[in-house]
CSV table of C-alpha atoms in Angstrom, one decimal:
chain,number,residue,atom,x,y,z
A,86,UNK,CA,-56.9,11.3,129.1
A,87,UNK,CA,-54.8,9.2,131.6
A,88,UNK,CA,-55.2,6.1,129.4
A,89,UNK,CA,-54.1,8.0,126.3
A,90,UNK,CA,-51.2,9.5,128.1
A,91,UNK,CA,-50.2,5.9,129.4
A,92,UNK,CA,-50.4,4.5,125.8
A,93,UNK,CA,-48.2,7.4,124.6
A,94,UNK,CA,-45.7,6.8,127.3
A,95,UNK,CA,-45.6,3.1,126.5
A,96,UNK,CA,-45.1,3.8,122.8
A,97,UNK,CA,-42.2,6.1,123.8
A,98,UNK,CA,-40.6,3.2,125.9
A,99,UNK,CA,-41.0,0.7,123.1
A,100,UNK,CA,-39.5,3.1,120.7
A,101,UNK,CA,-36.5,3.7,123.0
A,102,UNK,CA,-35.9,0.0,123.5
A,103,UNK,CA,-36.0,-0.8,119.7
A,104,UNK,CA,-33.7,2.2,119.1
A,105,UNK,CA,-31.3,1.0,121.7
A,106,UNK,CA,-31.2,-2.6,120.2
A,107,UNK,CA,-30.6,-1.1,116.8
A,108,UNK,CA,-27.8,1.1,117.9
A,109,UNK,CA,-26.2,-1.8,119.7
A,110,UNK,CA,-26.4,-4.0,116.6
A,111,UNK,CA,-24.9,-1.2,114.5
A,112,UNK,CA,-22.1,-0.6,116.9
A,113,UNK,CA,-21.0,-4.3,116.5
A,114,UNK,CA,-20.9,-4.2,112.9
A,115,UNK,CA,-17.3,-3.9,111.7
A,116,UNK,CA,-18.0,-2.0,108.4
A,117,UNK,CA,-15.0,-3.8,106.7
A,118,UNK,CA,-12.6,-3.1,109.6
A,119,UNK,CA,-10.3,-5.8,110.9
A,120,UNK,CA,-11.9,-7.9,113.7
A,121,UNK,CA,-8.6,-7.9,115.4
A,122,UNK,CA,-8.9,-4.4,116.5
A,123,UNK,CA,-7.9,-3.9,120.3
A,124,UNK,CA,-6.6,-7.5,120.4
A,125,UNK,CA,-3.1,-8.1,121.7
A,126,UNK,CA,-0.4,-10.5,120.7
A,127,UNK,CA,2.3,-11.5,123.0
A,128,UNK,CA,5.6,-12.3,121.3
A,129,UNK,CA,8.7,-13.8,122.9
A,130,UNK,CA,11.9,-12.4,121.2
A,131,UNK,CA,15.5,-13.2,121.9
A,132,UNK,CA,17.8,-10.1,122.4
A,133,UNK,CA,19.4,-10.6,118.9
A,134,UNK,CA,16.1,-10.2,117.2
A,135,UNK,CA,14.7,-7.3,119.2
A,136,UNK,CA,15.3,-4.6,116.7
A,137,UNK,CA,14.0,-6.4,113.6
A,138,UNK,CA,10.9,-7.8,115.4
A,139,UNK,CA,10.1,-4.3,116.8
A,140,UNK,CA,10.1,-3.0,113.2
A,141,UNK,CA,8.0,-5.9,111.9
A,142,UNK,CA,5.5,-5.5,114.9
A,143,UNK,CA,4.9,-1.8,114.1
A,144,UNK,CA,3.9,-2.6,110.5
A,145,UNK,CA,1.7,-5.5,111.6
A,146,UNK,CA,-0.1,-3.4,114.3
A,147,UNK,CA,-1.0,-0.8,111.7
A,148,UNK,CA,-2.4,-3.4,109.3
A,149,UNK,CA,-4.3,-5.3,111.9
A,150,UNK,CA,-5.2,-2.5,114.4
A,151,UNK,CA,-3.9,-4.6,117.2
A,152,UNK,CA,-1.2,-4.4,119.9
A,153,UNK,CA,1.9,-6.5,119.8
A,154,UNK,CA,3.6,-6.9,123.3
A,155,UNK,CA,7.2,-8.0,123.0
A,156,UNK,CA,8.9,-9.9,125.8
A,157,UNK,CA,12.7,-9.7,125.2
A,158,UNK,CA,15.4,-11.9,126.9
A,159,UNK,CA,17.9,-14.5,126.0
A,160,UNK,CA,16.3,-17.6,124.2
A,161,UNK,CA,17.2,-19.8,127.2
A,162,UNK,CA,15.5,-17.5,129.5
A,163,UNK,CA,12.3,-17.2,127.3
A,164,UNK,CA,12.1,-21.0,127.1
A,165,UNK,CA,12.3,-21.2,130.9
A,166,UNK,CA,9.5,-18.6,131.2
A,167,UNK,CA,7.2,-20.4,128.8
A,168,UNK,CA,7.7,-23.7,130.5
A,169,UNK,CA,6.9,-22.1,133.8
A,170,UNK,CA,3.5,-20.9,132.5
A,171,UNK,CA,4.2,-17.4,131.1
A,172,UNK,CA,1.6,-16.4,128.5
A,173,UNK,CA,2.9,-16.3,125.0
A,174,UNK,CA,1.4,-16.4,121.4
A,175,UNK,CA,4.4,-16.3,119.1
A,176,UNK,CA,7.9,-17.6,120.0
A,177,UNK,CA,11.1,-16.7,118.3
A,178,UNK,CA,14.2,-18.7,119.0
A,179,UNK,CA,17.8,-17.8,118.1
A,180,UNK,CA,18.7,-21.4,117.5
A,181,UNK,CA,17.4,-24.8,116.6
A,182,UNK,CA,18.2,-26.6,119.9
A,183,UNK,CA,15.8,-24.5,122.0
A,184,UNK,CA,12.9,-24.5,119.5
A,185,UNK,CA,13.3,-28.3,119.2
A,186,UNK,CA,13.0,-28.6,122.9
A,187,UNK,CA,9.7,-26.8,122.8
A,188,UNK,CA,8.5,-29.0,120.0
A,189,UNK,CA,9.4,-32.1,121.9
A,190,UNK,CA,7.7,-30.8,125.0
A,191,UNK,CA,4.5,-30.1,122.9
A,192,UNK,CA,4.5,-26.3,123.4
A,193,UNK,CA,4.6,-25.9,119.7
A,194,UNK,CA,3.4,-28.1,116.7
A,195,UNK,CA,5.8,-26.9,114.2
A,196,UNK,CA,8.4,-24.1,113.4
A,197,UNK,CA,10.1,-22.6,110.6
A,198,UNK,CA,13.3,-20.5,109.8
A,199,UNK,CA,12.7,-16.8,110.3
A,200,UNK,CA,16.1,-15.5,109.2
A,201,UNK,CA,19.8,-16.3,109.0
A,202,UNK,CA,23.0,-14.4,109.8
A,203,UNK,CA,26.6,-15.2,110.4
A,204,UNK,CA,29.1,-14.3,113.2
A,205,UNK,CA,31.8,-11.7,113.2
A,206,UNK,CA,34.3,-10.0,115.5
A,207,UNK,CA,33.5,-6.5,117.1
A,208,UNK,CA,36.3,-4.4,118.3
A,209,UNK,CA,37.1,-1.0,119.7
A,210,UNK,CA,40.9,-1.6,119.8
A,211,UNK,CA,43.4,-0.2,117.2
A,212,UNK,CA,45.3,-3.5,117.7
A,213,UNK,CA,42.5,-5.5,116.2
A,214,UNK,CA,42.3,-5.1,112.5
A,215,UNK,CA,41.9,-8.5,111.1
A,216,UNK,CA,40.5,-11.8,112.5
A,217,UNK,CA,43.9,-13.3,113.4
A,218,UNK,CA,44.5,-10.4,115.7
A,219,UNK,CA,42.3,-11.7,118.3
A,220,UNK,CA,45.0,-14.3,118.9
A,221,UNK,CA,47.6,-11.6,119.7
A,222,UNK,CA,49.2,-11.7,123.1
A,223,UNK,CA,47.4,-9.3,125.5
A,224,UNK,CA,44.2,-9.0,123.5
A,225,UNK,CA,41.2,-9.3,125.8
A,226,UNK,CA,38.5,-11.4,124.1
A,227,UNK,CA,34.9,-11.7,125.3
A,228,UNK,CA,32.5,-14.4,124.0
A,229,UNK,CA,29.1,-15.8,125.0
A,230,UNK,CA,28.5,-18.7,127.2
A,231,UNK,CA,27.5,-21.9,125.3
A,232,UNK,CA,24.2,-21.9,127.4
A,233,UNK,CA,23.1,-19.1,125.0
A,234,UNK,CA,22.4,-19.6,121.2
A,235,UNK,CA,25.3,-17.1,120.3
A,236,UNK,CA,27.5,-19.0,122.7
A,237,UNK,CA,26.7,-22.2,121.0
A,238,UNK,CA,27.5,-20.8,117.6
A,239,UNK,CA,30.7,-19.2,118.9
A,240,UNK,CA,31.7,-22.6,120.2
A,241,UNK,CA,31.2,-24.1,116.7
A,242,UNK,CA,33.4,-21.4,115.3
A,243,UNK,CA,36.2,-22.2,117.9
A,244,UNK,CA,35.9,-25.9,117.3
A,245,UNK,CA,36.5,-25.3,113.5
A,246,UNK,CA,39.5,-23.3,114.4
A,247,UNK,CA,40.8,-26.1,116.7
A,248,UNK,CA,40.5,-28.6,113.9
A,249,UNK,CA,42.3,-26.5,111.3
A,250,UNK,CA,45.0,-24.6,113.4
A,251,UNK,CA,45.8,-25.6,116.9
A,252,UNK,CA,48.2,-22.8,117.5
A,253,UNK,CA,45.7,-20.2,116.5
A,254,UNK,CA,43.0,-22.0,118.6
A,255,UNK,CA,45.3,-22.0,121.7
A,256,UNK,CA,46.1,-18.4,121.5
A,257,UNK,CA,42.5,-17.4,121.1
A,258,UNK,CA,41.4,-19.6,123.9
A,259,UNK,CA,44.1,-18.0,126.1
A,260,UNK,CA,42.8,-14.6,125.4
A,261,UNK,CA,39.2,-15.2,126.5
A,262,UNK,CA,38.6,-13.1,129.6
A,263,UNK,CA,34.9,-13.8,130.1
A,264,UNK,CA,31.9,-15.9,128.9
A,265,UNK,CA,28.8,-13.9,129.1
A,266,UNK,CA,25.2,-15.4,129.4
A,267,UNK,CA,23.7,-12.7,127.2
A,268,UNK,CA,24.8,-11.3,123.8
A,269,UNK,CA,24.2,-7.8,125.0
A,270,UNK,CA,26.8,-8.2,127.7
A,271,UNK,CA,29.4,-9.2,125.2
A,272,UNK,CA,28.7,-6.1,123.1
A,273,UNK,CA,28.6,-3.9,126.2
A,274,UNK,CA,32.0,-5.1,127.5
A,275,UNK,CA,33.6,-4.3,124.1
A,276,UNK,CA,31.8,-0.9,124.1
A,277,UNK,CA,33.0,0.2,127.5
A,278,UNK,CA,36.6,-1.1,126.8
A,279,UNK,CA,36.4,-4.0,129.3
A,280,UNK,CA,37.3,-6.2,126.3
A,281,UNK,CA,39.2,-5.4,123.2
A,282,UNK,CA,37.0,-7.8,121.1
A,283,UNK,CA,34.0,-9.9,121.1
A,284,UNK,CA,32.3,-12.5,118.9
A,285,UNK,CA,28.7,-11.7,118.0
A,286,UNK,CA,26.1,-12.0,115.3
A,287,UNK,CA,26.8,-9.8,112.3
A,288,UNK,CA,23.3,-8.4,112.4
A,289,UNK,CA,23.8,-7.2,116.0
A,290,UNK,CA,27.3,-5.7,115.1
A,291,UNK,CA,25.6,-3.6,112.4
A,292,UNK,CA,23.5,-1.9,115.1
A,293,UNK,CA,26.7,-0.7,117.0
A,294,UNK,CA,29.4,1.8,116.0
A,295,UNK,CA,32.1,-0.7,116.8
A,296,UNK,CA,34.6,-2.0,114.2
A,297,UNK,CA,33.4,-5.1,112.4
A,298,UNK,CA,35.8,-7.8,111.4
A,299,UNK,CA,34.9,-10.7,109.2
A,300,UNK,CA,35.4,-14.2,110.4
A,301,UNK,CA,37.1,-16.4,107.5
A,302,UNK,CA,34.5,-18.5,105.7
A,303,UNK,CA,36.2,-21.7,106.7
A,304,UNK,CA,35.7,-20.9,110.3
A,305,UNK,CA,32.3,-19.1,110.1
A,306,UNK,CA,28.9,-20.6,110.7
A,307,UNK,CA,25.3,-19.9,109.6
A,308,UNK,CA,23.1,-18.9,112.5
A,309,UNK,CA,19.5,-19.7,111.8
A,310,UNK,CA,16.7,-18.1,113.8
A,311,UNK,CA,13.2,-19.6,114.1
A,312,UNK,CA,9.6,-18.7,114.7
A,313,UNK,CA,6.6,-20.7,115.9
A,314,UNK,CA,3.0,-20.1,117.0
A,315,UNK,CA,2.5,-21.4,120.7
A,316,UNK,CA,-0.2,-24.2,120.9
A,317,UNK,CA,-1.9,-22.7,124.0
A,318,UNK,CA,-2.2,-19.3,122.5
A,319,UNK,CA,-5.4,-17.4,123.2
A,320,UNK,CA,-5.2,-15.8,119.8
A,321,UNK,CA,-4.5,-18.5,117.4
A,322,UNK,CA,-5.8,-16.6,114.3
A,323,UNK,CA,-3.8,-13.5,115.0
A,324,UNK,CA,-0.6,-15.6,115.8
A,325,UNK,CA,-1.0,-17.3,112.4
A,326,UNK,CA,-1.6,-14.0,110.7
A,327,UNK,CA,1.6,-12.6,112.3
A,328,UNK,CA,3.7,-15.5,111.1
A,329,UNK,CA,2.2,-15.2,107.6
A,330,UNK,CA,3.0,-11.4,107.6
A,331,UNK,CA,6.7,-12.1,108.3
A,332,UNK,CA,6.8,-14.2,105.1
A,333,UNK,CA,5.7,-11.4,102.9
A,334,UNK,CA,7.9,-9.6,100.3
A,335,UNK,CA,7.8,-6.5,102.4
A,336,UNK,CA,9.4,-8.2,105.4
A,337,UNK,CA,11.9,-10.2,103.1
A,338,UNK,CA,13.1,-6.8,101.9
A,339,UNK,CA,13.4,-5.4,105.4
A,340,UNK,CA,15.4,-8.5,106.6
A,341,UNK,CA,17.8,-7.9,103.7
A,342,UNK,CA,18.3,-4.3,104.6
A,343,UNK,CA,19.2,-5.3,108.1
A,344,UNK,CA,21.8,-7.7,107.0
A,345,UNK,CA,20.0,-11.0,107.3
A,346,UNK,CA,20.3,-13.7,104.7
């Protein structure tokens, strides 16, 4: 009787072990679901691209069942963070100079253009109605410091003015009250009335309720934004999938809606 009971118990134990193994195996089968579920992707995004990359990330998260973590700051700040060891999978740059520096330092293998925009003037002042008005006496103009991508592009615009119309150039330079390290600071100063006008990306101006004034074509520049997968990413497949996703027709349509070229 005891022997039979022992055999019965052992059979029960064996059955339990086999059932556990089978359940464990079944639980690991994806049944067609994306293997990226519960994975996360760290994306470095310059201030100017925060809104559009947020929209793209939400769509990507739904498609891949993953989590996209955005680290938002000025491109120059993001480059410093990456070089100091911050973890990053995908890097967006607001200009070519900084993305080139990452390639040269071997943080990335290659990069490509993500989107393009142009510059414009924003204003909350009734005295600024056309571009030339930023040269009027008494107009307070805020621009970005050349250390930032928007500052570099702004300098290119001002240099074009200098070569074409020295009088206009001198008056504009004389009206500059501050050079901010961040694009967001330029916008904020105009919003709160600390400046009458500012020079920013057109795509950022669209997100504000401020007056938008076109910069003449002969002075304006095309601002290209770039994207790359970081070499030391812990999630190479997901990073490549993300970059492939932003090249789809759906995202191209979204970029156009947001004012990008």
